[in-house]
Short mmCIF file of C-alpha atoms and ligand atoms in Angstrom, two decimals:
data_model
loop_
_atom_site.label_atom_id
_atom_site.label_comp_id
_atom_site.label_asym_id
_atom_site.label_seq_id
_atom_site.Cartn_x
_atom_site.Cartn_y
_atom_site.Cartn_z
CA MET A 1 -8.80 0.39 -2.99
CA SER A 2 -7.64 -2.41 -0.72
CA LEU A 3 -4.81 -1.38 1.61
CA PRO A 4 -2.02 -3.69 2.82
CA LEU A 5 -2.88 -3.59 6.54
CA GLU A 6 -6.64 -3.90 6.07
CA GLY A 7 -8.13 -6.28 8.63
CA ILE A 8 -5.39 -5.63 11.23
CA LYS A 9 -7.16 -4.43 14.38
CA ILE A 10 -5.14 -2.09 16.57
CA ILE A 11 -6.07 -0.80 20.00
CA ASP A 12 -4.40 2.58 20.25
CA PHE A 13 -3.88 3.18 23.95
CA THR A 14 -1.44 6.00 23.33
CA GLY A 15 -1.06 9.69 24.00
CA VAL A 16 0.96 12.78 23.08
CA GLN A 17 3.27 11.96 20.17
CA ALA A 18 5.48 8.87 20.41
CA GLY A 19 2.67 6.30 20.49
CA PRO A 20 0.19 8.18 18.27
CA SER A 21 2.76 8.63 15.48
CA CYS A 22 3.24 4.84 15.38
CA THR A 23 -0.45 3.96 15.20
CA GLN A 24 -1.16 6.78 12.74
CA LEU A 25 1.39 5.34 10.34
CA LEU A 26 -0.24 1.91 10.59
CA ALA A 27 -3.66 3.49 10.08
CA TRP A 28 -2.46 5.21 6.89
CA PHE A 29 -1.51 1.81 5.54
CA GLY A 30 -4.97 0.40 6.22
CA ALA A 31 -5.02 -0.88 9.82
CA ASP A 32 -8.24 -0.41 11.77
CA VAL A 33 -6.99 1.80 14.61
CA LEU A 34 -9.23 2.46 17.61
CA LYS A 35 -8.00 5.11 20.00
CA VAL A 36 -9.09 4.41 23.58
CA GLU A 37 -9.35 7.66 25.54
CA ARG A 38 -10.35 8.80 28.99
CA PRO A 39 -14.02 9.93 28.99
CA GLY A 40 -14.41 13.67 28.78
CA VAL A 41 -10.65 14.22 28.62
CA GLY A 42 -9.08 12.20 25.86
CA ASP A 43 -5.51 12.43 24.71
CA VAL A 44 -3.98 15.46 26.46
CA THR A 45 -2.94 16.92 23.12
CA ARG A 46 -6.59 17.53 22.22
CA ASN A 47 -6.36 20.47 24.60
CA GLN A 48 -2.73 21.50 24.33
CA LEU A 49 -1.74 24.62 22.35
CA ARG A 50 -5.22 25.18 20.99
CA ASP A 51 -5.53 27.76 18.22
CA ILE A 52 -9.34 27.52 18.01
CA PRO A 53 -11.32 27.46 21.28
CA ASP A 54 -13.45 24.28 21.56
CA ALA A 55 -11.80 22.51 18.62
CA ASP A 56 -9.17 19.80 18.94
CA ALA A 57 -5.67 21.26 18.82
CA LEU A 58 -3.50 20.71 15.76
CA TYR A 59 -1.12 18.80 18.00
CA PHE A 60 -3.82 16.13 18.25
CA THR A 61 -5.27 16.32 14.75
CA MET A 62 -1.87 15.98 13.08
CA LEU A 63 -1.00 12.78 14.96
CA ASN A 64 -4.32 11.00 14.95
CA SER A 65 -5.68 11.04 11.42
CA ASN A 66 -7.34 7.92 10.01
CA LYS A 67 -8.26 6.62 13.50
CA LYS A 68 -11.49 6.03 15.41
CA SER A 69 -12.09 7.21 18.98
CA LEU A 70 -13.66 5.32 21.86
CA GLU A 71 -14.14 7.02 25.23
CA LEU A 72 -13.58 4.41 27.91
CA ASN A 73 -12.62 4.51 31.58
CA THR A 74 -10.47 1.41 31.78
CA LYS A 75 -10.15 1.67 35.54
CA THR A 76 -13.81 0.81 36.20
CA PRO A 77 -14.99 -2.86 36.25
CA GLU A 78 -17.35 -2.25 33.28
CA GLY A 79 -14.62 -0.43 31.41
CA LYS A 80 -12.18 -3.28 32.01
CA GLU A 81 -14.74 -5.75 30.70
CA ILE A 82 -15.13 -3.75 27.49
CA MET A 83 -11.37 -3.43 27.14
CA GLU A 84 -10.97 -7.20 27.59
CA LYS A 85 -13.47 -7.84 24.82
CA LEU A 86 -11.52 -5.51 22.55
CA ILE A 87 -8.23 -7.18 23.44
CA ARG A 88 -9.57 -10.68 22.72
CA ASP A 89 -10.45 -9.53 19.22
CA ALA A 90 -7.39 -7.35 18.47
CA ASP A 91 -4.14 -8.00 16.62
CA VAL A 92 -2.10 -5.26 18.25
CA LEU A 93 -2.26 -3.06 21.34
CA VAL A 94 0.03 -0.04 21.51
CA GLU A 95 0.65 2.08 24.60
CA ASN A 96 3.06 4.74 25.81
CA PHE A 97 1.90 5.49 29.33
CA ALA A 98 4.22 6.27 32.20
CA PRO A 99 6.20 3.24 33.44
CA GLY A 100 4.00 0.79 35.36
CA ALA A 101 0.64 2.31 34.29
CA MET A 102 -0.44 -0.75 32.30
CA ASP A 103 0.32 -3.07 35.24
CA ARG A 104 -1.51 -0.78 37.65
CA MET A 105 -4.51 -0.86 35.35
CA GLY A 106 -4.46 -4.67 35.28
CA PHE A 107 -3.29 -4.96 31.67
CA GLY A 108 0.34 -6.01 32.07
CA TRP A 109 1.98 -8.26 29.46
CA GLU A 110 1.10 -11.50 31.30
CA ARG A 111 -2.57 -10.60 31.50
CA LEU A 112 -2.63 -9.54 27.85
CA GLN A 113 -1.19 -12.92 26.84
CA GLU A 114 -3.84 -14.70 28.90
CA LEU A 115 -6.54 -12.71 27.15
CA ASN A 116 -5.14 -13.17 23.65
CA PRO A 117 -1.95 -15.14 22.93
CA ARG A 118 -1.91 -13.80 19.35
CA LEU A 119 -1.84 -10.19 20.53
CA ILE A 120 1.20 -8.08 19.70
CA PHE A 121 1.87 -5.60 22.49
CA GLY A 122 3.79 -2.49 21.43
CA SER A 123 5.16 -0.22 24.12
CA VAL A 124 7.20 3.00 24.18
CA LYS A 125 9.04 4.10 27.32
CA GLY A 126 11.68 6.75 27.86
CA PHE A 127 14.36 4.25 28.88
CA GLY A 128 14.95 0.52 28.51
CA GLU A 129 13.50 -1.89 31.06
CA ASN A 130 16.95 -2.57 32.51
CA SER A 131 17.92 1.10 32.70
CA ARG A 132 18.64 2.80 36.00
CA TYR A 133 16.25 5.48 34.72
CA SER A 134 13.47 3.08 33.73
CA ASP A 135 11.04 4.64 36.22
CA LEU A 136 11.28 8.13 34.69
CA LYS A 137 8.55 9.86 32.74
CA VAL A 138 10.05 11.18 29.53
CA TYR A 139 9.18 13.76 26.89
CA GLU A 140 10.91 14.59 23.61
CA ASN A 141 13.77 16.77 24.80
CA VAL A 142 14.57 14.56 27.76
CA ALA A 143 15.16 11.73 25.29
CA GLN A 144 17.25 13.88 22.97
CA CYS A 145 19.50 14.71 25.92
CA ALA A 146 19.72 11.11 27.13
CA GLY A 147 20.35 9.64 23.68
CA GLY A 148 23.36 11.72 22.66
CA GLY A 149 21.50 14.09 20.35
CA ALA A 150 21.86 17.22 22.49
CA SER A 151 25.52 16.88 23.48
CA THR A 152 26.48 16.64 19.82
CA THR A 153 24.19 19.40 18.48
CA GLY A 154 24.92 23.14 18.46
CA PHE A 155 28.10 25.17 18.54
CA TRP A 156 31.21 24.37 20.57
CA ASP A 157 30.98 27.62 22.55
CA GLY A 158 27.28 27.23 23.39
CA PRO A 159 25.21 24.80 25.49
CA PRO A 160 23.90 21.43 24.27
CA LEU A 161 21.01 21.97 21.88
CA VAL A 162 17.89 19.98 21.10
CA SER A 163 16.67 19.57 17.54
CA GLY A 164 13.34 20.83 16.21
CA ALA A 165 12.85 17.38 14.68
CA ALA A 166 11.07 14.91 16.97
CA LEU A 167 13.98 12.53 17.37
CA GLY A 168 12.61 11.28 20.67
CA ASP A 169 8.89 11.10 19.91
CA SER A 170 7.96 10.42 16.29
CA ASN A 171 11.27 8.70 15.69
CA SER A 172 10.48 6.23 18.49
CA GLY A 173 7.01 5.79 17.02
CA MET A 174 8.53 4.87 13.65
CA HIS A 175 10.87 2.38 15.30
CA LEU A 176 7.93 0.81 17.11
CA ALA A 177 5.95 0.57 13.86
CA ILE A 178 8.81 -1.39 12.28
CA GLY A 179 8.88 -3.67 15.32
CA ILE A 180 5.13 -4.25 15.20
CA LEU A 181 5.16 -5.09 11.49
CA THR A 182 8.03 -7.51 12.12
CA ALA A 183 6.03 -9.16 14.92
CA ILE A 184 3.01 -9.46 12.62
CA ILE A 185 5.13 -11.31 10.04
CA ASP A 186 6.61 -13.50 12.78
CA ARG A 187 3.13 -14.34 14.07
CA GLU A 188 2.26 -15.79 10.68
CA LYS A 189 4.94 -18.42 11.32
CA THR A 190 4.52 -19.01 15.05
CA GLY A 191 0.88 -18.20 15.67
CA ARG A 192 1.92 -16.21 18.74
CA GLY A 193 2.10 -12.53 19.49
CA GLN A 194 4.95 -10.91 21.34
CA LYS A 195 5.87 -7.84 23.30
CA VAL A 196 7.70 -5.19 21.26
CA THR A 197 9.32 -2.40 23.23
CA VAL A 198 11.29 0.65 22.24
CA SER A 199 13.01 3.15 24.48
CA MET A 200 13.22 6.74 23.34
CA GLN A 201 16.83 6.91 24.51
CA ASP A 202 17.73 3.96 22.25
CA CYS A 203 15.86 5.41 19.29
CA VAL A 204 17.65 8.76 19.57
CA LEU A 205 20.96 6.93 19.83
CA ASN A 206 20.14 4.92 16.72
CA LEU A 207 19.99 8.21 14.81
CA THR A 208 23.07 9.57 16.56
CA ARG A 209 25.25 6.60 15.68
CA VAL A 210 27.73 8.64 13.63
CA LYS A 211 28.67 10.42 16.84
CA LEU A 212 29.36 7.08 18.50
CA ARG A 213 31.57 6.38 15.47
CA ASP A 214 33.34 9.69 16.16
CA GLN A 215 33.80 8.93 19.85
CA GLN A 216 35.74 5.79 18.98
CA ARG A 217 37.81 7.54 16.30
CA LEU A 218 38.61 10.33 18.74
CA GLU A 219 39.79 7.87 21.38
CA ARG A 220 42.04 6.16 18.83
CA VAL A 221 43.61 9.16 17.05
CA GLY A 222 42.94 12.16 19.30
CA TYR A 223 41.27 14.38 16.73
CA LEU A 224 38.38 14.45 14.21
CA GLU A 225 39.53 15.84 10.92
CA GLU A 226 36.09 16.82 9.59
CA TYR A 227 35.20 18.98 12.63
CA PRO A 228 35.81 22.76 12.64
CA GLN A 229 38.12 22.22 15.65
CA TYR A 230 40.65 20.57 13.31
CA PRO A 231 43.46 21.45 12.80
CA HIS A 232 43.67 24.75 14.73
CA GLY A 233 41.49 24.08 17.77
CA THR A 234 41.74 21.53 20.55
CA PHE A 235 39.89 18.30 21.32
CA THR A 236 39.09 16.76 24.69
CA ASP A 237 38.31 13.06 25.06
CA VAL A 238 34.61 13.64 24.22
CA VAL A 239 33.02 14.25 20.80
CA PRO A 240 32.55 18.03 20.56
CA ARG A 241 29.69 19.95 19.03
CA GLY A 242 30.53 20.67 15.42
CA GLY A 243 28.08 23.43 14.50
CA ASN A 244 26.93 22.89 10.95
CA ALA A 245 29.84 20.70 9.87
CA GLY A 246 29.10 17.91 7.43
CA GLY A 247 29.27 14.96 9.80
CA GLY A 248 30.64 12.62 7.15
CA GLY A 249 33.56 12.67 4.75
CA GLN A 250 32.25 15.72 2.87
CA PRO A 251 32.71 19.09 4.61
CA GLY A 252 29.81 21.49 4.44
CA TRP A 253 28.34 24.53 6.18
CA VAL A 254 25.27 26.72 6.28
CA LEU A 255 26.11 29.82 4.24
CA LYS A 256 24.52 33.27 4.08
CA CYS A 257 22.75 34.37 0.92
CA LYS A 258 21.29 37.66 -0.24
CA GLY A 259 18.92 39.06 2.36
CA TRP A 260 20.28 37.21 5.40
CA GLU A 261 20.41 40.46 7.38
CA SER A 262 16.60 40.58 7.57
CA ASP A 263 15.55 37.01 6.75
CA PRO A 264 16.75 34.47 9.33
CA ASN A 265 16.45 31.68 6.77
CA ALA A 266 18.22 33.26 3.79
CA TYR A 267 20.85 30.53 3.81
CA ILE A 268 21.82 27.44 1.86
CA TYR A 269 23.63 24.30 2.91
CA PHE A 270 26.74 23.96 0.78
CA THR A 271 28.77 20.75 0.51
CA LEU A 272 32.37 20.58 -0.68
CA GLN A 273 32.11 17.16 -2.26
CA GLU A 274 35.59 15.69 -2.66
CA GLN A 275 34.95 14.12 -6.07
CA ASN A 276 33.35 17.33 -7.33
CA TRP A 277 36.03 19.81 -6.27
CA ALA A 278 37.08 20.94 -9.77
CA ARG A 279 33.50 21.71 -10.77
CA THR A 280 32.86 23.42 -7.42
CA CYS A 281 35.81 25.75 -8.13
CA GLU A 282 34.39 26.46 -11.56
CA ALA A 283 30.93 27.18 -10.12
CA ILE A 284 32.17 29.72 -7.57
CA GLY A 285 34.59 31.42 -9.96
CA LYS A 286 37.83 30.10 -8.46
CA PRO A 287 39.14 27.71 -11.14
CA GLN A 288 42.71 28.27 -9.91
CA TRP A 289 41.87 26.43 -6.66
CA ALA A 290 41.21 23.18 -8.52
CA ASP A 291 44.89 22.14 -8.78
CA ASP A 292 46.41 24.34 -6.10
CA PRO A 293 47.99 21.96 -3.53
CA GLU A 294 46.73 24.27 -0.74
CA TYR A 295 43.14 23.56 -1.79
CA ALA A 296 43.11 20.47 -3.99
CA THR A 297 42.37 17.82 -1.30
CA THR A 298 39.89 17.67 1.55
CA LYS A 299 42.78 17.38 4.01
CA ALA A 300 44.55 20.47 2.62
CA ARG A 301 41.30 22.45 2.52
CA GLN A 302 40.48 21.78 6.16
CA SER A 303 43.23 24.22 7.25
CA HIS A 304 41.41 27.09 5.55
CA ILE A 305 37.91 25.77 5.49
CA PHE A 306 36.40 28.97 6.90
CA GLU A 307 38.39 31.10 4.46
CA ILE A 308 36.81 28.99 1.66
CA PHE A 309 33.31 29.21 3.10
CA GLY A 310 33.86 32.98 3.67
CA TYR A 311 34.76 33.39 0.02
CA ILE A 312 31.69 31.39 -1.08
CA GLU A 313 29.51 33.63 1.10
CA GLU A 314 30.87 36.65 -0.76
CA TRP A 315 29.97 34.91 -4.01
CA LEU A 316 26.49 34.25 -2.61
CA SER A 317 25.92 37.81 -1.39
CA ASP A 318 24.04 38.94 -4.51
CA LYS A 319 22.07 35.70 -4.96
CA THR A 320 18.95 34.58 -3.13
CA LYS A 321 19.02 31.07 -1.72
CA TYR A 322 16.88 29.85 -4.61
CA GLU A 323 19.01 31.56 -7.27
CA ALA A 324 22.15 30.13 -5.70
CA VAL A 325 20.82 26.58 -5.75
CA ASP A 326 19.71 26.99 -9.36
CA ILE A 327 23.27 27.87 -10.33
CA LEU A 328 24.98 25.28 -8.13
CA ARG A 329 22.77 22.39 -9.24
CA LYS A 330 24.26 22.73 -12.73
CA TYR A 331 27.64 21.88 -11.20
CA ASP A 332 26.36 18.86 -9.25
CA ILE A 333 27.03 20.53 -5.91
CA PRO A 334 25.06 18.89 -3.07
CA CYS A 335 23.12 21.85 -1.69
CA ALA A 336 19.65 23.05 -0.75
CA PRO A 337 17.95 26.21 0.44
CA VAL A 338 17.23 26.39 4.18
CA MET A 339 13.44 26.06 3.98
CA ASN A 340 11.31 27.80 6.57
CA MET A 341 8.02 26.27 7.70
CA LYS A 342 5.91 28.72 5.69
CA GLU A 343 7.74 27.74 2.52
CA ILE A 344 7.34 24.06 3.37
CA ALA A 345 3.62 24.46 4.09
CA ASN A 346 3.09 26.01 0.66
CA ASP A 347 5.58 23.93 -1.31
CA PRO A 348 3.89 22.73 -4.51
CA ASP A 349 6.04 19.59 -4.80
CA LEU A 350 5.29 18.46 -1.24
CA ARG A 351 1.59 19.10 -1.86
CA GLU A 352 1.62 17.20 -5.14
CA SER A 353 3.41 14.18 -3.67
CA GLY A 354 0.97 13.98 -0.76
CA THR A 355 3.68 14.64 1.84
CA ILE A 356 1.68 17.69 2.91
CA VAL A 357 -2.08 17.36 2.70
CA GLU A 358 -5.09 19.43 3.60
CA VAL A 359 -7.81 17.39 5.27
CA PRO A 360 -11.31 18.24 6.49
CA HIS A 361 -12.22 18.22 10.18
CA LYS A 362 -15.71 18.37 11.62
CA LYS A 363 -14.98 21.26 13.98
CA ARG A 364 -11.87 22.96 12.67
CA GLY A 365 -12.65 23.14 8.99
CA SER A 366 -9.67 21.94 7.02
CA TYR A 367 -6.13 21.76 8.33
CA LEU A 368 -2.70 20.96 6.99
CA THR A 369 -0.94 17.82 8.06
CA VAL A 370 1.83 15.54 6.91
CA GLY A 371 0.92 12.64 4.69
CA SER A 372 2.91 9.48 4.33
CA PRO A 373 6.60 10.14 3.72
CA ILE A 374 6.80 6.54 2.48
CA LYS A 375 5.63 6.14 -1.12
CA PHE A 376 4.38 2.87 -2.61
CA SER A 377 3.89 1.89 -6.24
CA GLY A 378 0.82 -0.20 -5.38
CA PHE A 379 -1.24 2.26 -3.37
CA LYS A 380 -1.35 5.82 -2.11
CA PRO A 381 -2.31 6.31 1.54
CA GLU A 382 -5.31 8.58 1.79
CA ILE A 383 -5.14 10.86 4.80
CA VAL A 384 -8.43 11.74 6.47
CA GLY A 385 -9.15 13.94 9.49
CA SER A 386 -8.78 12.89 13.12
CA PRO A 387 -11.81 11.67 15.10
CA LEU A 388 -13.67 13.78 17.62
CA LEU A 389 -13.45 12.52 21.21
CA GLY A 390 -15.70 9.48 21.51
CA GLU A 391 -16.97 9.81 17.95
CA HIS A 392 -17.14 6.04 17.54
CA THR A 393 -18.04 5.02 21.10
CA ASP A 394 -21.60 3.86 20.50
CA GLY A 395 -20.77 2.12 17.24
CA VAL A 396 -17.96 0.16 18.88
CA LEU A 397 -20.18 -0.83 21.81
CA ARG A 398 -22.91 -2.01 19.44
CA SER A 399 -20.39 -4.09 17.51
CA LEU A 400 -19.44 -5.72 20.85
CA GLY A 401 -23.10 -6.69 21.39
CA TYR A 402 -24.19 -3.98 23.86
CA THR A 403 -27.85 -2.95 23.65
CA GLU A 404 -28.98 0.68 23.42
CA GLU A 405 -30.12 0.50 27.03
CA GLN A 406 -26.77 -0.83 28.22
CA ILE A 407 -24.97 1.84 26.21
CA ALA A 408 -27.12 4.55 27.81
CA GLN A 409 -26.21 3.19 31.25
CA LEU A 410 -22.52 3.13 30.45
CA HIS A 411 -22.77 6.80 29.47
CA GLU A 412 -24.70 7.61 32.60
CA HIS A 413 -22.06 5.97 34.80
CA LYS A 414 -19.31 7.77 32.87
CA VAL A 415 -17.69 4.49 31.88
CA VAL A 416 -17.76 5.75 28.29
N1 COA B 1 -9.06 5.21 31.56
C1 COA B 1 -8.60 5.31 32.82
N2 COA B 1 -7.35 5.72 33.13
C2 COA B 1 -6.55 6.05 32.12
C3 COA B 1 -6.94 5.97 30.78
C4 COA B 1 -8.27 5.53 30.52
N3 COA B 1 -8.75 5.44 29.26
N4 COA B 1 -5.92 6.36 30.00
C5 COA B 1 -4.90 6.67 30.82
N5 COA B 1 -5.28 6.49 32.10
C6 COA B 1 -4.49 6.70 33.31
C7 COA B 1 -3.23 5.86 33.35
O1 COA B 1 -3.53 4.55 33.69
C8 COA B 1 -2.43 6.60 34.40
O2 COA B 1 -2.89 6.24 35.67
P1 COA B 1 -1.91 5.90 36.91
O3 COA B 1 -0.96 7.05 36.98
O4 COA B 1 -2.84 5.83 38.06
O5 COA B 1 -1.23 4.63 36.60
C9 COA B 1 -2.83 8.06 34.17
O6 COA B 1 -3.98 8.00 33.34
C10 COA B 1 -1.80 8.94 33.49
O7 COA B 1 -0.96 8.24 32.61
P2 COA B 1 0.13 8.94 31.70
O8 COA B 1 -0.55 9.65 30.58
O9 COA B 1 1.12 7.98 31.28
O10 COA B 1 0.81 9.93 32.69
P3 COA B 1 1.31 11.43 32.53
O11 COA B 1 0.39 12.28 31.74
O12 COA B 1 1.62 11.88 33.88
O13 COA B 1 2.70 11.26 31.71
C11 COA B 1 4.18 10.92 29.86
C12 COA B 1 2.83 11.48 30.34
C13 COA B 1 4.24 11.09 28.36
C14 COA B 1 5.33 11.71 30.53
C15 COA B 1 4.26 9.43 30.25
O14 COA B 1 3.14 8.80 29.74
C16 COA B 1 5.52 8.73 29.76
O15 COA B 1 6.62 8.92 30.26
N6 COA B 1 5.33 7.86 28.75
C17 COA B 1 6.37 7.01 28.22
C18 COA B 1 7.33 7.76 27.33
C19 COA B 1 6.64 8.48 26.23
O16 COA B 1 6.00 7.92 25.37
N7 COA B 1 6.88 9.80 26.22
C20 COA B 1 6.62 10.59 25.06
C21 COA B 1 5.33 11.13 24.95
S1 COA B 1 5.33 11.97 23.38
#
């Protein structure tokens, strides 16, 4: 089956998660992605958090499927020469090294343009180029803190909290992928490549925009009516942490179900949808609340929101999270079980849709990974295992015209 990005050549000069998640997505959609890695070392995640000695860690395998691997020391003259050949022939180069590393290596944006004016150069950094923090090295949680995610997550009486979702890393990778695809379309019109940059701080903020909405509302009216602090608590001039509050116009909360005392995930998320209030009352056995002025509007309910949620928890006490959702779905209540990772790993629907896939690996045997969360009517991305370090080195060198003797020498000198 022909894939949409077939023929697009990408040099994947990335590591850890932010860059690899971007190039992996493009590889799923058919791009020819070549990961360039330090000889003998490779992407640091190959070694991090290993569960099988001597086999690439899941951290690596789950972010580098569908790619090829070339070992290459790009700081040696021979290595630079090989890299230049690759760049001349590539459509895209993606990197997420520490600030300044590409310039130090001699592959800054100006040099890349000289080598190949059609090249699209994708780059992830922790902060924007103009930022006072632009020189900082950044990992996931640093970005979540800098982008507004942490100050707005958690409970009001606890510290800022980071999310388990990779809002800094994979989210930045997805933003960069959108930017690269946009630049590819633009190049069809202009014939020229361009530099596409994303900062992890910006990408976290893009997903935290409702809190920027709330900051402005707070400054105008002094309170936020959908937060648990309203109407009985107090507000400062900064958006507070709202626990599990809905975040939009529909109040909600995480509620205990049967078994919560021993199962930390025996909960559901329950939403009090304004337009569905009468049916919600019917579902939970409180039909009298439907027209009671104390409960009939979102505004009125906010005064006793925790009394309402407390009552619903009583109603839930003899129902598992799955039983509860099966009842509530009949009443159109927006809700879902809190799914733990074991349940997600074994979920038949996620397996069937290809969102979770099991793929073979030469050293590990098979492993579970995420497949494309984006579904197409015209094709289905096929996820294959990640490459071993340097698995494609010799093949790539041959395709660049190197003889067997030259290849042997490059190995001997540890250039590859
Ligand atoms: N051949 C030779 N040298 C190579 C190489 C290769 N194939 N690949 C990398 N290197 C070199 C780099 O040029 C750099 O050298 P320099 O420090 O002399 O300039 C060195 O290896 C290390 O680079 P890097 O991996 O960036 O540094 P680090 O491990 O100390 O930092 C990060 C890791 C993630 C903190 C840093 O890369 C960073 O802040 N990146 C931008 C933000 C980002 O993407 N963070 C999220 C990661 S999920």
